[in-house]
Coordinates of N, CA and C in Angstrom, one line a residue:
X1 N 416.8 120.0 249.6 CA 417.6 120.6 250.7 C 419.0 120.7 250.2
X2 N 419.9 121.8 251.4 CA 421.0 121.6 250.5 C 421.8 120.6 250.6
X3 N 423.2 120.7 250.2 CA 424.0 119.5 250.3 C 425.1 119.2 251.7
X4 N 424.1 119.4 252.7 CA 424.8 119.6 254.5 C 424.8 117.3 255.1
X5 N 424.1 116.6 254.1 CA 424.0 115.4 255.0 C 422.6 115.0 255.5
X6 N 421.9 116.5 255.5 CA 420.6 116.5 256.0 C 419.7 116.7 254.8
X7 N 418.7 115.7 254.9 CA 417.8 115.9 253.5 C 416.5 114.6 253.9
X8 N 415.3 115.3 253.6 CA 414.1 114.8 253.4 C 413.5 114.1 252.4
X9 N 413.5 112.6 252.5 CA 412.8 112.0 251.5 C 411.8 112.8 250.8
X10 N 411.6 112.8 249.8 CA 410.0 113.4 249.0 C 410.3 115.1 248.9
X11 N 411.3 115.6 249.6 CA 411.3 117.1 249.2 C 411.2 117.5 248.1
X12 N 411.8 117.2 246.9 CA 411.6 118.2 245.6 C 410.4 117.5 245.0
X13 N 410.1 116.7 245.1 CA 408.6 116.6 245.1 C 407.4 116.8 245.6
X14 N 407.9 117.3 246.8 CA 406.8 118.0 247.6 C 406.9 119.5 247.1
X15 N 407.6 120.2 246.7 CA 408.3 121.6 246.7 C 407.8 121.8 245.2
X16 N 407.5 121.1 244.2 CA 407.4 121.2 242.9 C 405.7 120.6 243.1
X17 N 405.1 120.3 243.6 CA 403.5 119.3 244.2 C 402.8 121.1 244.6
X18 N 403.4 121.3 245.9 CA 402.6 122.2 246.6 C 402.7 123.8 246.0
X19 N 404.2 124.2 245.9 CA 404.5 125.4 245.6 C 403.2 126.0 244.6
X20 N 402.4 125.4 244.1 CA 401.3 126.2 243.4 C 400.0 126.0 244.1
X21 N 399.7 125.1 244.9 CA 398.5 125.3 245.3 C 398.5 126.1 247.4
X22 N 400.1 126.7 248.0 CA 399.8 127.1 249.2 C 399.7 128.3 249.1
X23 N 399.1 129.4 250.1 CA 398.8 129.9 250.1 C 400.3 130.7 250.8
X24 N 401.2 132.2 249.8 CA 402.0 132.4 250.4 C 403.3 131.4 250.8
X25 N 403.5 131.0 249.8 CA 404.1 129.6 249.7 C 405.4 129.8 249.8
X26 N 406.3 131.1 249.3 CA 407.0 131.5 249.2 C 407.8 132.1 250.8
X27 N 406.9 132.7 251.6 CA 407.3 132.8 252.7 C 407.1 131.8 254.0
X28 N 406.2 130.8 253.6 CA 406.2 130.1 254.2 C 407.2 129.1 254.3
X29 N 407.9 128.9 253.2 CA 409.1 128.0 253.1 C 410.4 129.1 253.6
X30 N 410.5 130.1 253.6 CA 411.6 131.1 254.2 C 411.4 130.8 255.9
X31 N 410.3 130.8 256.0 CA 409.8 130.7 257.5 C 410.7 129.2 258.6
X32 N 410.6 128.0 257.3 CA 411.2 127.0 257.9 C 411.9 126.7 257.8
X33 N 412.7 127.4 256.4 CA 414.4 127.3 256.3 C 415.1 128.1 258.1
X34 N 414.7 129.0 257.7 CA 414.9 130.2 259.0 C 415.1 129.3 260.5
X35 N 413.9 128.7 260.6 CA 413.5 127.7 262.0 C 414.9 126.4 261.7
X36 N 414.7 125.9 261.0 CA 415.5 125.0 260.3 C 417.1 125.3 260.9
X37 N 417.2 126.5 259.9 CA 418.7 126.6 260.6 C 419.2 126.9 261.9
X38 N 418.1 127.4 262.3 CA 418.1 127.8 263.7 C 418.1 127.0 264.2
X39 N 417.9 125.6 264.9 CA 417.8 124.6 265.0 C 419.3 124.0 265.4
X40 N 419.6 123.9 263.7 CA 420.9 123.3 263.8 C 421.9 124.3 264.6
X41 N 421.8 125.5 264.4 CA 423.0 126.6 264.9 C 422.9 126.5 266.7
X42 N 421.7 126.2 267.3 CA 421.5 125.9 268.6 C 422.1 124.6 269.4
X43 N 422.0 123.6 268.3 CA 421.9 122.3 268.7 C 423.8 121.9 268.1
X44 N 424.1 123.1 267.3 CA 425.7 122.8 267.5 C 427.1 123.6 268.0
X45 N 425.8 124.9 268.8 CA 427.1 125.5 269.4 C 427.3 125.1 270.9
X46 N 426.8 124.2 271.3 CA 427.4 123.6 272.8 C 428.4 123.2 272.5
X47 N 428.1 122.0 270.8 CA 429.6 121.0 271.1 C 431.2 121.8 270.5
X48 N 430.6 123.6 270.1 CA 431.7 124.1 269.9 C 433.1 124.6 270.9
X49 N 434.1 123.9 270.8 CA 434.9 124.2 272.4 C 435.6 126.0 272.7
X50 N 435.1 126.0 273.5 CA 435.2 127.5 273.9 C 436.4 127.8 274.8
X51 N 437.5 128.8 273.9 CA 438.6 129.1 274.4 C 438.4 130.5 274.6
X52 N 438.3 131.1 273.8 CA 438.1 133.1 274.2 C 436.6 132.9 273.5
X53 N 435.6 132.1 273.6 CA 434.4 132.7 272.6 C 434.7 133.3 271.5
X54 N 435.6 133.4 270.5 CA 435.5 134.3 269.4 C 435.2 133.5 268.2
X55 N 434.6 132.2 268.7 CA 434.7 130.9 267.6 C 432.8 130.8 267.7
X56 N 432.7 130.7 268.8 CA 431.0 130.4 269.3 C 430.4 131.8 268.7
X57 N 431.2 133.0 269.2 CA 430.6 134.2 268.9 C 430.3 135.0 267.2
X58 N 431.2 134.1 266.7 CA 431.3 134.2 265.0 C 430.1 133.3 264.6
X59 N 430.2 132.5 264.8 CA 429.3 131.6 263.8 C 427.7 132.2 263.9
X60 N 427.4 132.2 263.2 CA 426.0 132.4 262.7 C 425.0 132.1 261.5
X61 N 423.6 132.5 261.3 CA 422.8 131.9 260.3 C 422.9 132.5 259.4
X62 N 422.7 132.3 257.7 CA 423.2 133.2 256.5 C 421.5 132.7 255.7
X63 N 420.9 133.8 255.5 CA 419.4 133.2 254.9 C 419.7 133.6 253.1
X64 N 420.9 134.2 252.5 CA 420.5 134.2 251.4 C 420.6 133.2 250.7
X65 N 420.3 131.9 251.0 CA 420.2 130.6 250.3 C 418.6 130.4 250.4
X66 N 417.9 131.1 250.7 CA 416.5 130.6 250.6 C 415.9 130.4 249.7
X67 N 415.8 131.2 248.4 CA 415.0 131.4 247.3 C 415.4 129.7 246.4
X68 N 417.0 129.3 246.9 CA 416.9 128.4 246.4 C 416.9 126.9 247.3
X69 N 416.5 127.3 248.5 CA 415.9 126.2 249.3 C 416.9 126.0 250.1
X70 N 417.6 126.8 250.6 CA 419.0 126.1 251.6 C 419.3 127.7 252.3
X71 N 419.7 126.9 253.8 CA 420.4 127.9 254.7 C 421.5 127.3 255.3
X72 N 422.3 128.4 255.4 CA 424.0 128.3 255.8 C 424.2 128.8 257.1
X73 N 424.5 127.7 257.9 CA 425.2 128.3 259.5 C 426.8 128.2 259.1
X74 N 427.5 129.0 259.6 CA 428.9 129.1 259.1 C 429.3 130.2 259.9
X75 N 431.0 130.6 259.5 CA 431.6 131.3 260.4 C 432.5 132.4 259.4
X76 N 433.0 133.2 259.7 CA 434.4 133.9 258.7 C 436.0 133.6 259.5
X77 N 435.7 133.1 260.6 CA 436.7 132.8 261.4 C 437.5 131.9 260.7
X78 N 438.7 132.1 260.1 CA 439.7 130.9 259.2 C 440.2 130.2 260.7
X79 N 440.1 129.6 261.5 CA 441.0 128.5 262.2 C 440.1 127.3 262.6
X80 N 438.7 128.2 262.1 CA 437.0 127.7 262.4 C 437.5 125.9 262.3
X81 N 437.7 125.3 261.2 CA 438.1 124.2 260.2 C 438.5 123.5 261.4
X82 N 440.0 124.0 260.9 CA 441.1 123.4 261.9 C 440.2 122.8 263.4
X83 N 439.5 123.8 263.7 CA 438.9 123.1 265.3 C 437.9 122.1 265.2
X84 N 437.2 122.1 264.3 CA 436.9 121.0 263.6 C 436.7 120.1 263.6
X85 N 437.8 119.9 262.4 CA 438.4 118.6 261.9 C 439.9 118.1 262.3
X86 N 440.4 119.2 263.4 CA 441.2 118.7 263.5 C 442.9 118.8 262.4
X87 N 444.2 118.8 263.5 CA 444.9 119.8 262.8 C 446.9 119.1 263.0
X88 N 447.4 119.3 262.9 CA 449.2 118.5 263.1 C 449.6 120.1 263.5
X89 N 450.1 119.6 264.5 CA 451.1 121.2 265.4 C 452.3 120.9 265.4
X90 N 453.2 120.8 264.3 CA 454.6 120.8 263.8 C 455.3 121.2 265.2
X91 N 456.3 120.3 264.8 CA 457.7 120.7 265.5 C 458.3 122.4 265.4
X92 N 458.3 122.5 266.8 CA 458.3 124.4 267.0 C 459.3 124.9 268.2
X93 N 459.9 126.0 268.2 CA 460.8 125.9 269.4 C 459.6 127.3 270.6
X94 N 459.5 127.1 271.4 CA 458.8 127.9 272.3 C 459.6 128.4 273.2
X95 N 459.3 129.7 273.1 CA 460.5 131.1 274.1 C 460.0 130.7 275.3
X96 N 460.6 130.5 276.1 CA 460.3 130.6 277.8 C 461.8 130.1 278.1
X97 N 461.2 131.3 279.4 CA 462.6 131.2 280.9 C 461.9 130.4 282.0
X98 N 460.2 130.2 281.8 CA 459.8 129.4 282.7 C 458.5 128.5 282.3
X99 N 458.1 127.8 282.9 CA 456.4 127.0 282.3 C 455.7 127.0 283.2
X100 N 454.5 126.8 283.2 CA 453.9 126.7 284.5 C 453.0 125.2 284.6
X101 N 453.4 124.4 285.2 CA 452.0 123.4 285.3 C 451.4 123.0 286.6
X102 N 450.4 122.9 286.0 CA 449.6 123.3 287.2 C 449.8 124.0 288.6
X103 N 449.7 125.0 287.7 CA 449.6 126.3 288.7 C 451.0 126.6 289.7
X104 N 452.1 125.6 289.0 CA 453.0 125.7 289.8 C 454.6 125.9 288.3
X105 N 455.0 127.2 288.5 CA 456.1 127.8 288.2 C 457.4 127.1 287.8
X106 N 458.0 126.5 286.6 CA 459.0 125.6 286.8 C 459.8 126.1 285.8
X107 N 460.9 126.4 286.4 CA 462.2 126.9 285.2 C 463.0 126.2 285.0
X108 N 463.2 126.5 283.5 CA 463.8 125.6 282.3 C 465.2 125.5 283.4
X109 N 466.0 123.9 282.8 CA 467.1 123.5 283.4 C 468.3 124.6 283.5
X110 N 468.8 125.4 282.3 CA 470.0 125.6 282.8 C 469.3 127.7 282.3
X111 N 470.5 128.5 282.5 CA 470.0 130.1 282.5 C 470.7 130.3 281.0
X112 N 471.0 129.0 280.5 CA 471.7 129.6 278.8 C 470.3 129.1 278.1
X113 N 469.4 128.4 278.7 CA 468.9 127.7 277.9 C 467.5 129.2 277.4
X114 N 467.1 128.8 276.1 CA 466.3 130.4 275.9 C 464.5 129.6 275.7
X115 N 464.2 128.6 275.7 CA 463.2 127.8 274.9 C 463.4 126.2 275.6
X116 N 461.9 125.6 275.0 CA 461.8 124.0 274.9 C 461.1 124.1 273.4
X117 N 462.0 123.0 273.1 CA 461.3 122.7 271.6 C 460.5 121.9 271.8
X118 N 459.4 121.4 271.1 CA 458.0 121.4 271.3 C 457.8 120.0 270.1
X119 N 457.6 118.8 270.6 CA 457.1 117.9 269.6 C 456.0 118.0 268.4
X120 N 456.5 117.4 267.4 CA 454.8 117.4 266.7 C 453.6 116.8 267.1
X121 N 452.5 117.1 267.1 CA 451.5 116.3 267.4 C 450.5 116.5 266.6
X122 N 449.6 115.9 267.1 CA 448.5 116.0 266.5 C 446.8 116.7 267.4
X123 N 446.5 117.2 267.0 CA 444.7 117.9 268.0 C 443.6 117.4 267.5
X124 N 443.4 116.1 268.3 CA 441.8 115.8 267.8 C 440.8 116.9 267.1
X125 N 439.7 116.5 266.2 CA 439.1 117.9 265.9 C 438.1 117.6 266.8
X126 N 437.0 118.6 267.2 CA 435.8 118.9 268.1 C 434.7 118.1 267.2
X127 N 434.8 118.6 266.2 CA 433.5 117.9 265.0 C 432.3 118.1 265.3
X128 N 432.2 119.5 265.5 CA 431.4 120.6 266.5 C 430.0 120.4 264.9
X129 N 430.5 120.3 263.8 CA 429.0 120.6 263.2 C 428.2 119.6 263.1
X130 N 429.7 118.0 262.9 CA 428.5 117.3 262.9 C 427.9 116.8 263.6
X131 N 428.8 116.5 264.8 CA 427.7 116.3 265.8 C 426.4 117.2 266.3
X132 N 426.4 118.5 266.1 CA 425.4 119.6 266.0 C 424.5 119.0 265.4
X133 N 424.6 118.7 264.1 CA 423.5 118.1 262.9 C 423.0 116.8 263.5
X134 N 423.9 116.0 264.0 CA 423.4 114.8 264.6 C 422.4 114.9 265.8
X135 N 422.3 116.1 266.6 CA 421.4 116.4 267.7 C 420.1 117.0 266.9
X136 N 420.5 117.6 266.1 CA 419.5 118.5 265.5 C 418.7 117.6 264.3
X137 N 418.7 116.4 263.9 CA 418.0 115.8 262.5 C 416.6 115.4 263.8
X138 N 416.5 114.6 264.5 CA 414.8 114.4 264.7 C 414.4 115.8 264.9
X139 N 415.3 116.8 265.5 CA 414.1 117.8 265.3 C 413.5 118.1 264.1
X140 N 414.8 118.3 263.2 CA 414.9 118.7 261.8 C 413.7 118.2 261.1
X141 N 413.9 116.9 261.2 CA 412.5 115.5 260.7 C 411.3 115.9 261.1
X142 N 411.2 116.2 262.9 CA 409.6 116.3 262.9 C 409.1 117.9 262.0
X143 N 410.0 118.7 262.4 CA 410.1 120.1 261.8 C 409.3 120.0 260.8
X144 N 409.8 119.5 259.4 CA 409.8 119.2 258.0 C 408.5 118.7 257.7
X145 N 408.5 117.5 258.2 CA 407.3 116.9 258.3 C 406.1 117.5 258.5
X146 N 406.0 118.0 260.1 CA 405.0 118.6 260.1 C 404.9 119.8 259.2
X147 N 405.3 120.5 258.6 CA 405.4 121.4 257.7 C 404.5 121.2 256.3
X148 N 405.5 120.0 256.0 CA 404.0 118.8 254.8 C 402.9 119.1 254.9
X149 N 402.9 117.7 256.5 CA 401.3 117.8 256.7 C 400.4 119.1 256.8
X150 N 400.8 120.2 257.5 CA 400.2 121.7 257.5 C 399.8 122.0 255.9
X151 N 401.0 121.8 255.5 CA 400.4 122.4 253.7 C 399.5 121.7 252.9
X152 N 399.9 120.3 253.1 CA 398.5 119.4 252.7 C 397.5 119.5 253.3
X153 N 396.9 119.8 254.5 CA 395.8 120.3 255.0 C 395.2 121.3 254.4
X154 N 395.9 122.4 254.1 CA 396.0 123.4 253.5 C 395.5 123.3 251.7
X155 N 396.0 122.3 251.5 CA 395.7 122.1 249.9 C 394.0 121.4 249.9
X156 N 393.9 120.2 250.4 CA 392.6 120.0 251.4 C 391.7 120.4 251.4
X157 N 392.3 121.9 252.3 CA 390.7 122.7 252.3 C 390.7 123.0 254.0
X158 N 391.5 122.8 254.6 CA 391.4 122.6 255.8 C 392.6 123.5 256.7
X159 N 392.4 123.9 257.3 CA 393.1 125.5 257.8 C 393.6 125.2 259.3

């Protein structure tokens, strides 16, 4: 499997064992990468935090990793990371004549003043994949597994 954290005891041994005796072996293993990633891509876009959706609505499944045994859920969104893993929001000056908190309207102290300057901090990350991956491995496991056992049945004699 690929190199995501997630990986099956006995895979390349099973994959190098069966790949000559299943029947359509080749699409049957596209079949579970497919399921596979689907899986994970379900089980980690709840924990992704949703501000305009354009983070949730990017990410999706990428199957050209199959031939060599791996699929990619991922995004093209660059700030993707940052939400993450988490990020330092530098010392910044912010324009306003007024702020609002909570829902209530509050102007800066004096009418020369143009801005509040804005502390550094820091933004927890979300850790939207791994926890994703973390929900999604016993599926992943029974998934896989039963997948085996089907093919060995299959080698067997038994349909």
């Amino acid at each position: 499997m690929a190199d995501t954290g997630f990986s099956i005891d006995g895979w390349a041994e099973f994959v190098e064992n069966f790949a000559k005796f299943v029947d359509s072996w080749e699409a049957k293993k596209a079949i579970l990468l497919k399921r596979m990633g689907n899986i994970y891509l379900n089980n980690m876009l709840p924990f992704v935090p949703v501000d305009t959706s354009r983070l949730v609505d990017s990410i999706s499944l990428f199957t050209e990793g199959i031939p060599d045994d791996y699929v990619e859920v991922g995004t093209n969104v660059k700030y993707a990371i940052y939400v993450d893993e988490g990020h330092v929001q530098h010392k910044r000056f912010l324009p306003a004549d007024k702020l609002t908190v909570g829902g209530k309207a509050k102007y800066l102290k004096s009418r020369d003043q143009k801005g509040i300057m804005l502390k550094e901090s820091y933004v927890q990350g979300a850790h939207f994949l791994d926890k994703g991956l973390t929900a999604a491995k016993p599926s992943l496991t029974r998934l896989v597994n039963s997948f085996m056992e089907e093919c060995a049945r299959e080698v067997e004699g038994g349909r």
